[in-house]
Tab-separated table of C-alpha atoms in Angstrom:
chain	number	residue	atom	x	y	z
A	1	MET	CA	90.668	127.245	120.970
A	2	GLY	CA	91.649	129.122	117.716
A	3	GLY	CA	89.737	128.522	114.595
A	4	LEU	CA	88.744	125.191	115.839
A	5	ARG	CA	84.923	124.482	116.036
A	6	ARG	CA	83.562	123.807	119.585
A	7	TYR	CA	81.555	120.915	120.285
A	8	ARG	CA	79.382	121.167	123.498
A	9	THR	CA	76.999	118.753	124.993
A	10	VAL	CA	75.426	117.611	128.176
A	11	VAL	CA	78.201	115.378	128.962
A	12	SER	CA	81.441	116.900	126.978
A	13	ASP	CA	82.940	120.116	125.995
A	14	SER	CA	85.824	120.057	123.315
A	15	ALA	CA	87.187	123.358	124.968
A	16	LEU	CA	88.720	121.247	127.730
A	17	TRP	CA	91.394	120.080	125.245
A	18	ASP	CA	92.840	123.550	125.686
A	19	ARG	CA	94.260	122.187	128.904
A	20	PHE	CA	95.942	119.273	127.572
A	21	ARG	CA	99.749	119.131	126.996
A	22	PHE	CA	100.484	116.878	124.147
A	23	ARG	CA	103.368	114.790	123.678
A	24	SER	CA	104.856	113.394	120.569
A	25	GLY	CA	103.512	109.850	120.148
A	26	ASP	CA	100.172	110.634	121.578
A	27	ILE	CA	97.123	108.926	120.119
A	28	VAL	CA	93.825	110.621	120.090
A	29	ILE	CA	90.952	108.072	119.655
A	30	SER	CA	88.103	110.177	118.201
A	31	THR	CA	84.814	108.204	117.258
A	32	PRO	CA	81.147	108.644	117.059
A	33	PRO	CA	79.404	107.026	119.891
A	34	LYS	CA	78.588	103.297	119.550
A	35	CYS	CA	80.990	102.763	116.577
A	36	GLY	CA	83.777	100.866	118.208
A	37	THR	CA	85.397	103.387	120.596
A	38	THR	CA	86.053	100.653	123.341
A	39	TRP	CA	87.445	98.224	120.846
A	40	LEU	CA	89.836	100.701	119.510
A	41	GLN	CA	91.002	101.668	122.996
A	42	MET	CA	91.676	98.053	123.580
A	43	LEU	CA	93.634	97.530	120.616
A	44	CYS	CA	95.779	100.484	121.140
A	45	ALA	CA	96.502	98.986	124.879
A	46	LEU	CA	97.473	95.616	123.365
A	47	LEU	CA	99.854	97.259	121.001
A	48	VAL	CA	101.517	99.920	123.648
A	49	PHE	CA	101.796	97.318	126.440
A	50	ASP	CA	102.140	94.204	124.181
A	51	THR	CA	100.202	92.231	126.792
A	52	ALA	CA	96.475	91.507	127.434
A	53	ASP	CA	96.980	91.860	131.093
A	54	LEU	CA	96.560	95.880	131.536
A	55	PRO	CA	97.860	97.847	134.551
A	56	ARG	CA	94.417	99.348	135.330
A	57	PRO	CA	91.003	99.392	133.990
A	58	LEU	CA	91.147	100.434	130.408
A	59	THR	CA	88.755	103.650	131.305
A	60	GLU	CA	91.652	104.967	133.523
A	61	ILE	CA	94.483	104.108	131.150
A	62	SER	CA	92.704	105.699	128.283
A	63	PRO	CA	90.063	108.378	129.686
A	64	TRP	CA	87.508	110.538	128.096
A	65	LEU	CA	89.445	113.642	128.320
A	66	ASP	CA	86.868	116.220	127.180
A	67	ALA	CA	83.985	114.401	129.511
A	68	THR	CA	82.167	116.998	131.879
A	69	THR	CA	81.051	114.401	133.898
A	70	TYR	CA	84.484	113.560	135.281
A	71	ASP	CA	87.087	115.502	137.145
A	72	THR	CA	89.204	117.000	134.422
A	73	THR	CA	91.867	118.175	136.803
A	74	ALA	CA	92.548	114.719	137.787
A	75	ILE	CA	92.260	113.101	134.717
A	76	LEU	CA	94.845	115.495	133.066
A	77	ALA	CA	97.189	114.690	136.304
A	78	GLY	CA	96.687	111.115	135.857
A	79	LEU	CA	97.728	111.541	131.992
A	80	GLU	CA	100.967	113.640	133.125
A	81	ARG	CA	101.901	110.668	135.231
A	82	GLN	CA	101.798	108.186	132.643
A	83	SER	CA	105.315	107.107	131.057
A	84	HIS	CA	104.169	105.135	128.394
A	85	ARG	CA	102.592	106.093	125.021
A	86	ARG	CA	99.144	107.640	125.640
A	87	PHE	CA	96.035	107.177	124.072
A	88	VAL	CA	93.155	109.367	124.950
A	89	LYS	CA	89.422	108.933	124.012
A	90	THR	CA	86.962	111.687	122.783
A	91	HIS	CA	83.958	111.891	120.861
A	92	THR	CA	84.652	115.428	119.443
A	93	PRO	CA	85.175	115.194	115.431
A	94	LEU	CA	88.542	116.170	114.108
A	95	ASP	CA	87.528	119.579	113.190
A	96	GLY	CA	87.109	120.267	117.002
A	97	LEU	CA	90.689	118.697	118.056
A	98	PRO	CA	94.031	120.474	118.120
A	99	SER	CA	96.314	119.417	115.526
A	100	GLU	CA	99.691	118.580	116.951
A	101	ALA	CA	102.894	117.438	115.342
A	102	GLY	CA	103.831	113.672	116.218
A	103	VAL	CA	100.117	112.989	117.248
A	104	THR	CA	98.195	110.217	115.583
A	105	TYR	CA	94.345	110.833	115.228
A	106	VAL	CA	92.232	107.684	114.926
A	107	CYS	CA	88.787	107.073	114.054
A	108	VAL	CA	86.176	104.087	113.803
A	109	GLY	CA	83.117	104.275	111.390
A	110	ARG	CA	80.233	102.259	111.356
A	111	ASP	CA	77.125	101.628	109.588
A	112	PRO	CA	75.046	104.401	111.165
A	113	ARG	CA	71.813	102.334	111.435
A	114	ASP	CA	73.597	99.827	113.591
A	115	ALA	CA	75.161	102.584	115.744
A	116	VAL	CA	71.811	104.242	116.668
A	117	LEU	CA	70.373	100.731	117.414
A	118	SER	CA	73.324	100.156	119.761
A	119	PHE	CA	73.036	103.527	121.331
A	120	GLU	CA	69.509	102.937	122.025
A	121	HIS	CA	70.457	99.707	123.831
A	122	ALA	CA	73.332	101.627	125.947
A	123	VAL	CA	70.988	104.370	126.935
A	124	ALA	CA	68.563	101.882	128.287
A	125	ASN	CA	71.484	100.368	130.320
A	126	ILE	CA	72.702	103.515	131.860
A	127	HIS	CA	71.844	103.284	135.804
A	128	PRO	CA	69.315	106.095	136.552
A	129	ASP	CA	71.438	107.598	139.130
A	130	ALA	CA	74.319	108.304	136.370
A	131	VAL	CA	71.898	110.190	134.211
A	132	PRO	CA	72.667	114.152	133.792
A	133	ALA	CA	69.996	116.610	133.989
A	134	GLY	CA	68.528	116.897	130.583
A	135	GLY	CA	69.254	113.031	129.663
A	136	LEU	CA	71.203	111.658	126.971
A	137	GLY	CA	69.013	110.749	123.888
A	138	PRO	CA	68.973	112.604	120.539
A	139	GLN	CA	66.040	114.604	121.566
A	140	ALA	CA	66.749	115.520	125.162
A	141	ALA	CA	64.345	118.380	125.195
A	142	ALA	CA	61.343	116.329	124.568
A	143	PRO	CA	60.341	112.718	125.406
A	144	PRO	CA	61.342	110.293	122.000
A	145	PRO	CA	58.485	108.993	120.156
A	146	ALA	CA	57.477	105.433	121.545
A	147	ASP	CA	57.315	103.821	118.138
A	148	PRO	CA	60.897	102.674	117.296
A	149	VAL	CA	60.607	103.389	113.580
A	150	GLU	CA	59.580	107.064	114.253
A	151	ARG	CA	62.426	107.337	116.566
A	152	PHE	CA	64.724	106.188	113.780
A	153	ARG	CA	63.249	108.837	111.432
A	154	VAL	CA	63.808	111.490	114.176
A	155	TRP	CA	67.310	110.406	114.367
A	156	ALA	CA	67.749	110.496	110.536
A	157	ASP	CA	66.192	113.790	110.273
A	158	ALA	CA	67.711	115.850	112.905
A	159	ASP	CA	69.886	118.552	112.130
A	160	PRO	CA	73.858	118.495	113.076
A	161	THR	CA	74.268	120.158	116.631
A	162	PRO	CA	77.856	121.098	117.743
A	163	GLU	CA	76.404	122.759	120.814
A	164	SER	CA	73.209	121.277	122.231
A	165	ALA	CA	71.814	119.878	125.440
A	166	SER	CA	71.971	116.541	123.749
A	167	PHE	CA	74.715	113.993	123.566
A	168	GLY	CA	75.115	114.931	119.762
A	169	VAL	CA	73.779	111.636	118.415
A	170	SER	CA	72.093	111.875	115.063
A	171	LEU	CA	72.622	110.793	111.662
A	172	ALA	CA	73.924	114.157	110.731
A	173	ASN	CA	76.549	114.391	113.579
A	174	LEU	CA	77.749	110.879	112.894
A	175	VAL	CA	78.084	111.291	109.189
A	176	HIS	CA	79.954	114.610	109.807
A	177	HIS	CA	82.387	113.166	112.368
A	178	VAL	CA	83.376	110.404	110.081
A	179	ARG	CA	83.771	113.043	107.326
A	180	THR	CA	86.243	115.084	109.218
A	181	PHE	CA	88.420	111.905	109.226
A	182	TRP	CA	87.391	110.898	105.373
A	183	ASP	CA	88.407	114.381	103.944
A	184	ARG	CA	91.898	113.939	105.547
A	185	ARG	CA	92.290	110.308	105.326
A	186	GLY	CA	95.087	110.596	103.051
A	187	GLU	CA	97.433	112.733	105.745
A	188	PRO	CA	100.007	110.444	107.829
A	189	GLN	CA	98.614	111.473	111.045
A	190	ILE	CA	95.253	110.579	110.149
A	191	ALA	CA	93.627	107.032	110.111
A	192	LEU	CA	90.026	105.859	109.715
A	193	PHE	CA	89.074	102.225	110.392
A	194	HIS	CA	85.525	100.542	109.837
A	195	TYR	CA	83.543	98.420	112.471
A	196	ALA	CA	82.833	96.154	109.697
A	197	ASP	CA	86.705	95.614	108.894
A	198	LEU	CA	87.449	94.988	112.530
A	199	LYS	CA	84.734	92.160	112.622
A	200	ALA	CA	85.833	90.716	109.553
A	201	ASP	CA	89.526	90.505	110.133
A	202	LEU	CA	90.618	91.545	113.508
A	203	PRO	CA	94.304	90.341	113.255
A	204	GLY	CA	94.680	92.050	109.797
A	205	GLN	CA	93.116	95.274	111.031
A	206	LEU	CA	95.262	95.243	114.354
A	207	ARG	CA	98.225	94.839	111.985
A	208	ARG	CA	97.157	97.939	109.870
A	209	LEU	CA	96.951	99.905	113.324
A	210	ALA	CA	100.335	98.832	114.418
A	211	ARG	CA	101.715	100.335	110.840
A	212	VAL	CA	99.618	103.654	111.772
A	213	LEU	CA	101.163	103.921	114.956
A	214	SER	CA	104.786	102.726	113.854
A	215	ILE	CA	104.767	100.089	116.352
A	216	ASP	CA	106.730	96.987	115.477
A	217	ARG	CA	104.961	93.543	116.250
A	218	SER	CA	105.550	90.159	114.686
A	219	SER	CA	102.636	88.479	112.495
A	220	GLU	CA	102.488	85.805	115.490
A	221	ARG	CA	102.145	88.152	118.374
A	222	LEU	CA	99.695	90.259	116.405
A	223	GLU	CA	97.630	87.073	115.994
A	224	GLN	CA	97.923	86.501	119.867
A	225	LEU	CA	97.147	90.071	120.839
A	226	ALA	CA	93.973	90.146	118.418
A	227	ALA	CA	92.589	87.050	120.236
A	228	ALA	CA	92.449	89.025	123.465
A	229	ALA	CA	90.211	91.614	121.605
A	230	THR	CA	87.436	89.639	120.385
A	231	PHE	CA	83.885	90.500	121.368
A	232	ASP	CA	83.358	87.602	123.820
A	233	ARG	CA	87.124	87.979	125.609
A	234	MET	CA	86.153	91.654	126.137
A	235	ARG	CA	82.672	90.972	127.318
A	236	ASN	CA	84.071	88.559	129.717
A	237	ARG	CA	86.249	91.210	130.974
A	238	ALA	CA	83.551	93.934	131.180
A	239	ASP	CA	84.281	94.930	134.723
A	240	GLU	CA	87.849	95.959	133.548
A	241	LEU	CA	87.095	97.235	129.966
A	242	ALA	CA	83.672	98.997	129.918
A	243	PRO	CA	83.677	102.654	130.026
A	244	GLY	CA	82.282	104.191	133.008
A	245	VAL	CA	82.764	101.538	135.186
A	246	ASP	CA	84.466	103.904	137.838
A	247	ALA	CA	81.500	105.887	137.879
A	248	LYS	CA	79.047	102.999	138.226
A	249	LEU	CA	77.530	104.005	134.734
A	250	TRP	CA	75.809	100.875	133.754
A	251	ARG	CA	73.146	98.932	135.163
A	252	SER	CA	75.139	95.757	133.963
A	253	ASN	CA	78.688	96.211	132.681
A	254	THR	CA	78.411	93.012	130.821
A	255	ASP	CA	75.494	94.333	128.898
A	256	PHE	CA	77.693	97.186	127.714
A	257	PHE	CA	79.026	94.590	125.374
A	258	ARG	CA	75.631	93.226	124.257
A	259	SER	CA	76.324	91.373	120.975
A	260	GLY	CA	78.437	93.332	118.573
A	261	ARG	CA	76.245	92.039	115.805
A	262	SER	CA	75.408	94.107	112.661
A	263	GLY	CA	72.339	94.456	110.458
A	264	ARG	CA	69.908	94.387	113.377
A	265	TRP	CA	68.350	97.294	111.629
A	266	ARG	CA	66.851	94.932	108.972
A	267	GLU	CA	64.596	93.443	111.484
A	268	LEU	CA	63.031	97.081	112.100
A	269	LEU	CA	63.053	98.946	109.199
A	270	ASP	CA	60.448	98.567	106.247
A	271	PRO	CA	61.207	99.878	102.628
A	272	ALA	CA	59.777	102.942	103.329
A	273	ALA	CA	61.902	103.890	106.270
A	274	LEU	CA	64.894	102.657	104.398
A	275	ASP	CA	64.220	104.667	101.441
A	276	HIS	CA	63.707	107.837	103.696
A	277	TYR	CA	67.108	106.805	105.392
A	278	HIS	CA	69.129	106.588	102.189
A	279	ARG	CA	67.897	109.890	100.992
A	280	ARG	CA	68.664	111.553	103.877
A	281	VAL	CA	72.067	110.051	104.269
A	282	ALA	CA	72.672	111.082	100.330
A	283	GLU	CA	72.100	114.698	101.341
A	284	LEU	CA	74.824	114.513	104.121
A	285	ALA	CA	77.733	112.580	102.595
A	286	PRO	CA	79.301	112.176	99.072
A	287	PRO	CA	78.666	108.855	97.189
A	288	ASP	CA	82.061	107.509	98.277
A	289	LEU	CA	81.649	108.024	101.816
A	290	VAL	CA	78.146	106.858	101.723
A	291	GLN	CA	79.482	103.463	100.022
A	292	TRP	CA	82.245	103.273	102.828
A	293	LEU	CA	79.763	103.631	105.455
A	294	HIS	CA	77.562	100.719	104.215
A	295	PRO	CA	79.864	98.084	102.995
A	296	ASP	CA	77.556	95.171	103.388
A	297	GLU	CA	74.608	96.833	101.364
A	298	ALA	CA	74.823	96.762	97.435
A	299	ARG	CA	72.462	99.489	96.144
C-alpha cells in the first residue's frame, strides 16, 4: 500500500483497498464509527439516484469495502457491476486510503462523547451469533468496567491503535480519524461534515454535499430528498437502510436507529469526568479542531 498507514482490527483491514479499482467520480465515505456513516450513505444515495426509492438495500449499494467479516471478492465484483456513480463505506482514516484523482473523500465528525455512548448501545444491539472472536469493544482483550463512568475514562485514556484486536474505538482514534480530514479540509477532493450540522439543517447540508459532489439539483428537489433522510424516516425503513441487515447483525434493525439525540453524556458525566475528558482531548487535537468537534459547548 505504498506509504499508506495500515489499519487492521478484528473486523476490518485497510489493505483490502489494494484490490479496489477506482473510477473517476467515486465517492469514499470514511467516518469514525457511530458518527453518521449510514446517514451520509443515505444522503449520497438520494443525490446519486435522485429518489428515495433505492434499487437495493443500502448496505448492498454502498458496502463496507475493507470489512473482513464479508466476502471481499463478492463485494468487489458487485461494485464492478455498478453503472451508477459509486459511493463506498469505510471506517479507515484518510491516511490509510489510496489517494486517487477524480475521487471525493467525505467524512462526518461528531461530539466524541455522543459517539461513544451511541457505540455502546450499538454493541448491546449486536446479535450474539454475529460477534467475532475477540469482541468489538474498546478493550477487547479484557472485560470492560461495569461502571459506565469508568468505561468512559478507559475509552478517553486509551492510546490510538492502528493495528489491534479491537474495533479501534477510542477517543484518540476518533480524533485522529477526523484530524486526517481536518488537516486537508481545504483540498477540493476532501469534505468534512459535522453530525450537529446535519441535525440542525439537513436540507442545507444536503445542498452542500451536492456542491461537493458536483451534482445539480434544484433547491425544491433537495428539500424533498432531505425529507427522506430524517431520523424518523430512516428508522421506519431500518430493514432497508441499517448496515449489516444481510448478515443479521442486529438483535433489532430498528434499534440501530435509536434516537439520534445528542448530549446524552450530560446525564452520565460529572464535572470531574468532564474535566478529565477535556484535558485528554486537548492533548489529542489543536484548539480549532477541539472547538469544531464540540459546537454546542461553550468553554
